[in-house]
Amino acid sequence: MRFVSIASGSSGNCIYVGTEQANLLVDAGISNKRIEQGLNEIGVKGSELTGIVITHEHSDHVRGLGVLARKHGVPIYGTAETLEEIKGMSSLGKMPAELFHPILPEVEFSIGDMTILPFSIDHDAANPVAYRISQGRKQVAVATDMGHFDQHIIDHLQGLDALLLESNHDLRMLETGPYPYYLKRRIMGDHGHLSNETAGRLLNFILHDRLKAVLLGHLSKENNYPELALESVRCEITQGDTPYKGTDFCIEVAKRDAMSEIITL
């Protein structure tokens, strides 16, 4: 299994998960051109995509979906509510109805040799989900756009080999930054985004000796810095109630405009 962030940030998100039998994207929130360039860098063609799973309908997760789906006829998976929102987005253009495949939170489905478990998260979207993806004993997850975490989230992120986790903002930067008050409240609210510190606290509940890699994703351009996100998360781990230190794991920041390293499991 290969796990790669093609792009991750508040301006666009697209994650690749692939095996010898299937090539999957989690979200398509950048241009089709950038998506195909990223795929080509890892030796995959757009025509070889087996499916696209969508977390929710916000533009930074679906921007390139229309062009990609029409060009290559790629099946699209998402909750029924998410798919209805996507169908109504004029910016994406019309897509063939047969490409849409509704899924249910907490109900597994398969794409090729991968088993995919969508699970509910709290965000200001129609019916958003995060995804846990497995092939045999190998398991990865993509979990972003969460206003908070609870035991439900913790339970679904246990025993992973690799994870892309939201580390959206630094709380102090957000509080003192230029955003209007209503937007600050939205981001900090229970249906907003995880801060660096909250991401670190969540990691304390799911770290284990076999966790190979963590990518910190969906960073805000205006309210975070990669170095700050990394340092804050590592500090939360080191100071947390676990036997681990922040430097015990391979933790990197997924970039908004460049590929991550390929994580091979």
mmCIF file of C-alpha atoms in Angstrom:
data_model
loop_
_atom_site.group_PDB
_atom_site.id
_atom_site.type_symbol
_atom_site.label_atom_id
_atom_site.label_comp_id
_atom_site.label_asym_id
_atom_site.label_seq_id
_atom_site.Cartn_x
_atom_site.Cartn_y
_atom_site.Cartn_z
ATOM 1 C CA MET A 1 0.000 0.000 0.000
ATOM 2 C CA ARG A 2 1.201 3.520 -0.872
ATOM 3 C CA PHE A 3 -0.028 6.656 0.904
ATOM 4 C CA VAL A 4 0.780 10.111 -0.505
ATOM 5 C CA SER A 5 -0.500 13.636 0.004
ATOM 6 C CA ILE A 6 -0.686 15.276 -3.425
ATOM 7 C CA ALA A 7 -1.832 18.506 -1.751
ATOM 8 C CA SER A 8 -3.204 19.395 1.662
ATOM 9 C CA GLY A 9 -4.172 22.765 3.054
ATOM 10 C CA SER A 10 -7.059 25.155 3.506
ATOM 11 C CA SER A 11 -6.846 25.951 -0.221
ATOM 12 C CA GLY A 12 -7.064 22.387 -1.541
ATOM 13 C CA ASN A 13 -6.812 18.725 -0.541
ATOM 14 C CA CYS A 14 -6.108 15.530 -2.463
ATOM 15 C CA ILE A 15 -4.671 12.322 -0.990
ATOM 16 C CA TYR A 16 -3.673 9.168 -2.883
ATOM 17 C CA VAL A 17 -3.948 5.642 -1.484
ATOM 18 C CA GLY A 18 -2.973 2.801 -3.789
ATOM 19 C CA THR A 19 -2.222 -0.897 -4.043
ATOM 20 C CA GLU A 20 -1.289 -3.154 -6.943
ATOM 21 C CA GLN A 21 -4.997 -3.636 -7.647
ATOM 22 C CA ALA A 22 -6.535 -0.220 -7.019
ATOM 23 C CA ASN A 23 -5.783 3.508 -7.129
ATOM 24 C CA LEU A 24 -7.890 5.700 -4.873
ATOM 25 C CA LEU A 25 -8.138 9.418 -4.195
ATOM 26 C CA VAL A 26 -9.481 10.880 -0.990
ATOM 27 C CA ASP A 27 -10.936 14.217 -2.178
ATOM 28 C CA ALA A 28 -10.136 16.165 -5.337
ATOM 29 C CA GLY A 29 -9.878 19.724 -4.077
ATOM 30 C CA ILE A 30 -7.209 21.008 -6.470
ATOM 31 C CA SER A 31 -7.268 21.413 -10.233
ATOM 32 C CA ASN A 32 -7.416 18.327 -12.412
ATOM 33 C CA LYS A 33 -4.104 19.381 -13.948
ATOM 34 C CA ARG A 34 -2.390 19.340 -10.551
ATOM 35 C CA ILE A 35 -4.037 16.051 -9.617
ATOM 36 C CA GLU A 36 -2.809 14.342 -12.786
ATOM 37 C CA GLN A 37 0.670 15.840 -12.407
ATOM 38 C CA GLY A 38 0.837 14.437 -8.881
ATOM 39 C CA LEU A 39 -0.369 11.039 -9.995
ATOM 40 C CA ASN A 40 2.199 10.993 -12.799
ATOM 41 C CA GLU A 41 4.956 11.650 -10.253
ATOM 42 C CA ILE A 42 4.124 8.358 -8.572
ATOM 43 C CA GLY A 43 3.641 6.463 -11.823
ATOM 44 C CA VAL A 44 -0.163 6.492 -11.965
ATOM 45 C CA LYS A 45 -2.358 7.799 -14.789
ATOM 46 C CA GLY A 46 -5.687 9.498 -14.244
ATOM 47 C CA SER A 47 -7.273 6.792 -16.356
ATOM 48 C CA GLU A 48 -6.046 4.211 -13.840
ATOM 49 C CA LEU A 49 -8.023 5.653 -10.927
ATOM 50 C CA THR A 50 -10.435 3.150 -9.427
ATOM 51 C CA GLY A 51 -12.441 5.613 -7.363
ATOM 52 C CA ILE A 52 -12.629 8.942 -5.551
ATOM 53 C CA VAL A 53 -13.991 9.076 -2.005
ATOM 54 C CA ILE A 54 -15.222 12.491 -0.914
ATOM 55 C CA THR A 55 -15.166 13.642 2.708
ATOM 56 C CA HIS A 56 -17.587 16.552 2.168
ATOM 57 C CA GLU A 57 -18.684 19.073 -0.423
ATOM 58 C CA HIS A 58 -16.609 22.160 0.393
ATOM 59 C CA SER A 59 -14.688 23.480 -2.615
ATOM 60 C CA ASP A 60 -11.245 22.786 -1.172
ATOM 61 C CA HIS A 61 -12.188 19.092 -1.314
ATOM 62 C CA VAL A 62 -14.019 18.872 -4.660
ATOM 63 C CA ARG A 63 -12.642 21.645 -6.898
ATOM 64 C CA GLY A 64 -11.151 19.293 -9.496
ATOM 65 C CA LEU A 65 -13.786 16.593 -9.225
ATOM 66 C CA GLY A 66 -15.931 17.515 -12.211
ATOM 67 C CA VAL A 67 -13.134 17.602 -14.780
ATOM 68 C CA LEU A 68 -11.458 14.474 -13.413
ATOM 69 C CA ALA A 69 -14.658 12.428 -13.233
ATOM 70 C CA ARG A 70 -15.839 13.403 -16.706
ATOM 71 C CA LYS A 71 -12.443 12.916 -18.326
ATOM 72 C CA HIS A 72 -11.792 9.439 -16.946
ATOM 73 C CA GLY A 73 -15.212 8.205 -15.829
ATOM 74 C CA VAL A 74 -14.013 7.705 -12.256
ATOM 75 C CA PRO A 75 -16.631 6.462 -9.731
ATOM 76 C CA ILE A 76 -17.381 8.961 -6.951
ATOM 77 C CA TYR A 77 -18.220 7.822 -3.424
ATOM 78 C CA GLY A 78 -19.690 9.968 -0.669
ATOM 79 C CA THR A 79 -22.647 10.168 1.678
ATOM 80 C CA ALA A 80 -25.974 10.747 -0.073
ATOM 81 C CA GLU A 81 -26.186 14.245 1.367
ATOM 82 C CA THR A 82 -22.676 15.105 0.183
ATOM 83 C CA LEU A 83 -23.365 13.807 -3.319
ATOM 84 C CA GLU A 84 -26.580 15.837 -3.561
ATOM 85 C CA GLU A 85 -24.664 18.983 -2.656
ATOM 86 C CA ILE A 86 -22.019 18.178 -5.272
ATOM 87 C CA LYS A 87 -24.651 17.615 -7.973
ATOM 88 C CA GLY A 88 -25.985 21.114 -7.294
ATOM 89 C CA MET A 89 -22.608 22.880 -7.603
ATOM 90 C CA SER A 90 -22.598 24.681 -10.949
ATOM 91 C CA SER A 91 -18.843 25.280 -10.683
ATOM 92 C CA LEU A 92 -18.216 21.536 -11.092
ATOM 93 C CA GLY A 93 -20.391 21.083 -14.156
ATOM 94 C CA LYS A 94 -22.682 18.158 -14.791
ATOM 95 C CA MET A 95 -21.339 14.663 -14.183
ATOM 96 C CA PRO A 96 -22.869 11.381 -15.374
ATOM 97 C CA ALA A 97 -25.362 10.103 -12.792
ATOM 98 C CA GLU A 98 -23.939 6.573 -12.946
ATOM 99 C CA LEU A 99 -20.636 7.786 -11.476
ATOM 100 C CA PHE A 100 -22.218 8.612 -8.102
ATOM 101 C CA HIS A 101 -22.216 5.915 -5.430
ATOM 102 C CA PRO A 102 -23.808 6.831 -2.074
ATOM 103 C CA ILE A 103 -22.258 5.353 1.038
ATOM 104 C CA LEU A 104 -23.277 5.230 4.696
ATOM 105 C CA PRO A 105 -21.177 6.307 7.699
ATOM 106 C CA GLU A 106 -19.946 3.344 9.751
ATOM 107 C CA VAL A 107 -20.662 0.900 6.880
ATOM 108 C CA GLU A 108 -17.674 -0.644 5.106
ATOM 109 C CA PHE A 109 -17.411 -0.920 1.329
ATOM 110 C CA SER A 110 -14.702 -2.167 -1.033
ATOM 111 C CA ILE A 111 -12.774 -0.685 -3.939
ATOM 112 C CA GLY A 112 -10.486 -3.269 -5.497
ATOM 113 C CA ASP A 113 -8.564 -4.948 -2.707
ATOM 114 C CA MET A 114 -9.112 -2.072 -0.286
ATOM 115 C CA THR A 115 -11.778 -1.988 2.419
ATOM 116 C CA ILE A 116 -12.998 1.507 3.242
ATOM 117 C CA LEU A 117 -14.760 2.556 6.433
ATOM 118 C CA PRO A 118 -16.298 6.034 6.406
ATOM 119 C CA PHE A 119 -17.004 7.426 9.859
ATOM 120 C CA SER A 120 -18.921 10.500 10.917
ATOM 121 C CA ILE A 121 -17.161 13.706 11.950
ATOM 122 C CA ASP A 122 -18.480 17.082 13.103
ATOM 123 C CA HIS A 123 -18.054 19.822 10.509
ATOM 124 C CA ASP A 124 -20.348 22.440 8.985
ATOM 125 C CA ALA A 125 -21.208 20.360 5.931
ATOM 126 C CA ALA A 126 -24.161 18.199 4.835
ATOM 127 C CA ASN A 127 -22.982 14.816 6.180
ATOM 128 C CA PRO A 128 -19.167 14.787 6.394
ATOM 129 C CA VAL A 129 -17.011 11.728 7.024
ATOM 130 C CA ALA A 130 -13.395 10.752 7.508
ATOM 131 C CA TYR A 131 -12.023 7.542 6.009
ATOM 132 C CA ARG A 132 -10.158 4.538 7.325
ATOM 133 C CA ILE A 133 -8.720 2.417 4.502
ATOM 134 C CA SER A 134 -7.262 -1.048 4.863
ATOM 135 C CA GLN A 135 -5.634 -3.726 2.744
ATOM 136 C CA GLY A 136 -5.126 -6.882 4.741
ATOM 137 C CA ARG A 137 -3.418 -5.804 7.951
ATOM 138 C CA LYS A 138 -2.253 -2.455 6.548
ATOM 139 C CA GLN A 139 -4.394 0.472 7.624
ATOM 140 C CA VAL A 140 -4.321 4.207 6.946
ATOM 141 C CA ALA A 141 -6.748 7.038 7.628
ATOM 142 C CA VAL A 142 -7.500 10.566 6.454
ATOM 143 C CA ALA A 143 -9.163 12.673 9.148
ATOM 144 C CA THR A 144 -9.560 16.419 8.574
ATOM 145 C CA ASP A 145 -12.221 19.114 8.936
ATOM 146 C CA MET A 146 -13.212 18.150 12.457
ATOM 147 C CA GLY A 147 -14.342 20.752 14.958
ATOM 148 C CA HIS A 148 -13.379 18.493 17.839
ATOM 149 C CA PHE A 149 -12.668 14.865 18.648
ATOM 150 C CA ASP A 150 -14.408 12.415 20.929
ATOM 151 C CA GLN A 151 -14.264 8.720 21.782
ATOM 152 C CA HIS A 152 -15.963 7.871 18.483
ATOM 153 C CA ILE A 153 -13.063 9.458 16.564
ATOM 154 C CA ILE A 154 -10.448 7.908 18.838
ATOM 155 C CA ASP A 155 -11.917 4.434 18.368
ATOM 156 C CA HIS A 156 -11.813 4.734 14.567
ATOM 157 C CA LEU A 157 -8.167 5.812 14.541
ATOM 158 C CA GLN A 158 -6.729 2.930 16.559
ATOM 159 C CA GLY A 159 -4.064 0.578 15.195
ATOM 160 C CA LEU A 160 -3.126 2.593 12.112
ATOM 161 C CA ASP A 161 0.088 2.272 10.119
ATOM 162 C CA ALA A 162 -0.144 5.836 8.762
ATOM 163 C CA LEU A 163 -2.417 8.822 9.217
ATOM 164 C CA LEU A 164 -3.089 12.222 7.696
ATOM 165 C CA LEU A 165 -4.540 14.330 10.501
ATOM 166 C CA GLU A 166 -5.791 17.891 10.457
ATOM 167 C CA SER A 167 -3.625 20.471 12.221
ATOM 168 C CA ASN A 168 -5.404 23.525 10.882
ATOM 169 C CA HIS A 169 -4.520 26.529 12.982
ATOM 170 C CA ASP A 170 -2.572 28.033 15.820
ATOM 171 C CA LEU A 171 -5.150 29.328 18.266
ATOM 172 C CA ARG A 172 -3.261 32.520 19.102
ATOM 173 C CA MET A 173 -2.662 33.365 15.443
ATOM 174 C CA LEU A 174 -6.341 32.833 14.717
ATOM 175 C CA GLU A 175 -7.511 34.930 17.673
ATOM 176 C CA THR A 176 -5.277 37.891 16.814
ATOM 177 C CA GLY A 177 -5.428 37.547 13.035
ATOM 178 C CA PRO A 178 -7.440 39.444 10.389
ATOM 179 C CA TYR A 179 -10.417 37.076 10.091
ATOM 180 C CA PRO A 180 -13.824 38.555 11.006
ATOM 181 C CA TYR A 181 -15.241 37.518 14.354
ATOM 182 C CA TYR A 182 -17.908 35.166 12.934
ATOM 183 C CA LEU A 183 -15.295 33.249 10.935
ATOM 184 C CA LYS A 184 -13.000 32.902 13.930
ATOM 185 C CA ARG A 185 -15.915 31.497 15.927
ATOM 186 C CA ARG A 186 -16.746 29.054 13.120
ATOM 187 C CA ILE A 187 -13.183 27.742 12.887
ATOM 188 C CA MET A 188 -12.832 27.389 16.660
ATOM 189 C CA GLY A 189 -16.299 25.871 17.097
ATOM 190 C CA ASP A 190 -17.334 22.254 17.457
ATOM 191 C CA HIS A 191 -18.069 22.062 13.710
ATOM 192 C CA GLY A 192 -14.914 23.863 12.582
ATOM 193 C CA HIS A 193 -11.292 22.724 12.487
ATOM 194 C CA LEU A 194 -8.710 21.132 14.798
ATOM 195 C CA SER A 195 -5.987 23.383 16.180
ATOM 196 C CA ASN A 196 -2.371 22.279 16.392
ATOM 197 C CA GLU A 197 -2.697 21.607 20.104
ATOM 198 C CA THR A 198 -5.909 19.621 19.714
ATOM 199 C CA ALA A 199 -4.324 17.520 16.969
ATOM 200 C CA GLY A 200 -1.467 16.730 19.316
ATOM 201 C CA ARG A 201 -3.855 15.775 22.101
ATOM 202 C CA LEU A 202 -5.747 13.474 19.739
ATOM 203 C CA LEU A 203 -2.512 11.782 18.721
ATOM 204 C CA ASN A 204 -1.822 10.966 22.362
ATOM 205 C CA PHE A 205 -4.859 8.667 22.328
ATOM 206 C CA ILE A 206 -3.868 6.745 19.178
ATOM 207 C CA LEU A 207 -0.068 6.508 19.150
ATOM 208 C CA HIS A 208 1.386 3.005 19.221
ATOM 209 C CA ASP A 209 4.734 1.399 18.496
ATOM 210 C CA ARG A 210 3.892 0.312 14.933
ATOM 211 C CA LEU A 211 2.644 3.688 13.695
ATOM 212 C CA LYS A 212 4.964 4.370 10.790
ATOM 213 C CA ALA A 213 4.085 7.918 9.751
ATOM 214 C CA VAL A 214 1.872 10.896 10.565
ATOM 215 C CA LEU A 215 1.183 13.682 8.092
ATOM 216 C CA LEU A 216 -0.196 16.906 9.544
ATOM 217 C CA GLY A 217 -2.619 18.305 6.984
ATOM 218 C CA HIS A 218 -5.167 20.967 6.110
ATOM 219 C CA LEU A 219 -3.005 23.786 7.492
ATOM 220 C CA SER A 220 -4.442 27.284 7.279
ATOM 221 C CA LYS A 221 -2.377 29.628 5.137
ATOM 222 C CA GLU A 222 -3.298 32.623 7.279
ATOM 223 C CA ASN A 223 -3.372 31.110 10.782
ATOM 224 C CA ASN A 224 -0.517 28.606 10.895
ATOM 225 C CA TYR A 225 3.042 27.847 9.879
ATOM 226 C CA PRO A 226 4.366 24.355 9.087
ATOM 227 C CA GLU A 227 7.151 24.690 11.649
ATOM 228 C CA LEU A 228 4.726 25.883 14.308
ATOM 229 C CA ALA A 229 2.279 23.049 13.635
ATOM 230 C CA LEU A 230 5.032 20.451 13.881
ATOM 231 C CA GLU A 231 6.530 21.911 17.045
ATOM 232 C CA SER A 232 3.151 22.302 18.753
ATOM 233 C CA VAL A 233 2.059 18.735 17.977
ATOM 234 C CA ARG A 234 5.382 17.281 19.107
ATOM 235 C CA CYS A 235 5.198 19.313 22.308
ATOM 236 C CA GLU A 236 1.703 18.003 23.095
ATOM 237 C CA ILE A 237 2.951 14.435 22.626
ATOM 238 C CA THR A 238 6.039 14.931 24.774
ATOM 239 C CA GLN A 239 4.034 16.575 27.561
ATOM 240 C CA GLY A 240 1.094 14.190 27.255
ATOM 241 C CA ASP A 241 0.243 11.260 29.464
ATOM 242 C CA THR A 242 1.949 8.669 27.261
ATOM 243 C CA PRO A 243 5.375 6.984 27.287
ATOM 244 C CA TYR A 244 6.228 8.686 23.984
ATOM 245 C CA LYS A 245 8.066 11.816 22.973
ATOM 246 C CA GLY A 246 7.212 13.894 19.933
ATOM 247 C CA THR A 247 10.438 12.847 18.245
ATOM 248 C CA ASP A 248 9.669 9.126 18.578
ATOM 249 C CA PHE A 249 7.552 9.141 15.422
ATOM 250 C CA CYS A 250 7.952 10.230 11.835
ATOM 251 C CA ILE A 251 5.726 13.311 11.831
ATOM 252 C CA GLU A 252 5.791 15.640 8.835
ATOM 253 C CA VAL A 253 3.661 18.467 7.509
ATOM 254 C CA ALA A 254 1.783 17.848 4.265
ATOM 255 C CA LYS A 255 2.306 20.806 1.945
ATOM 256 C CA ARG A 256 -0.355 22.733 0.085
ATOM 257 C CA ASP A 257 1.646 23.002 -3.140
ATOM 258 C CA ALA A 258 3.909 19.950 -3.203
ATOM 259 C CA MET A 259 3.757 16.192 -2.828
ATOM 260 C CA SER A 260 4.626 14.486 0.424
ATOM 261 C CA GLU A 261 7.099 11.662 0.529
ATOM 262 C CA ILE A 262 5.610 8.344 -0.532
ATOM 263 C CA ILE A 263 4.716 6.312 2.558
ATOM 264 C CA THR A 264 5.040 2.655 1.599
ATOM 265 C CA LEU A 265 3.472 0.068 3.885
#
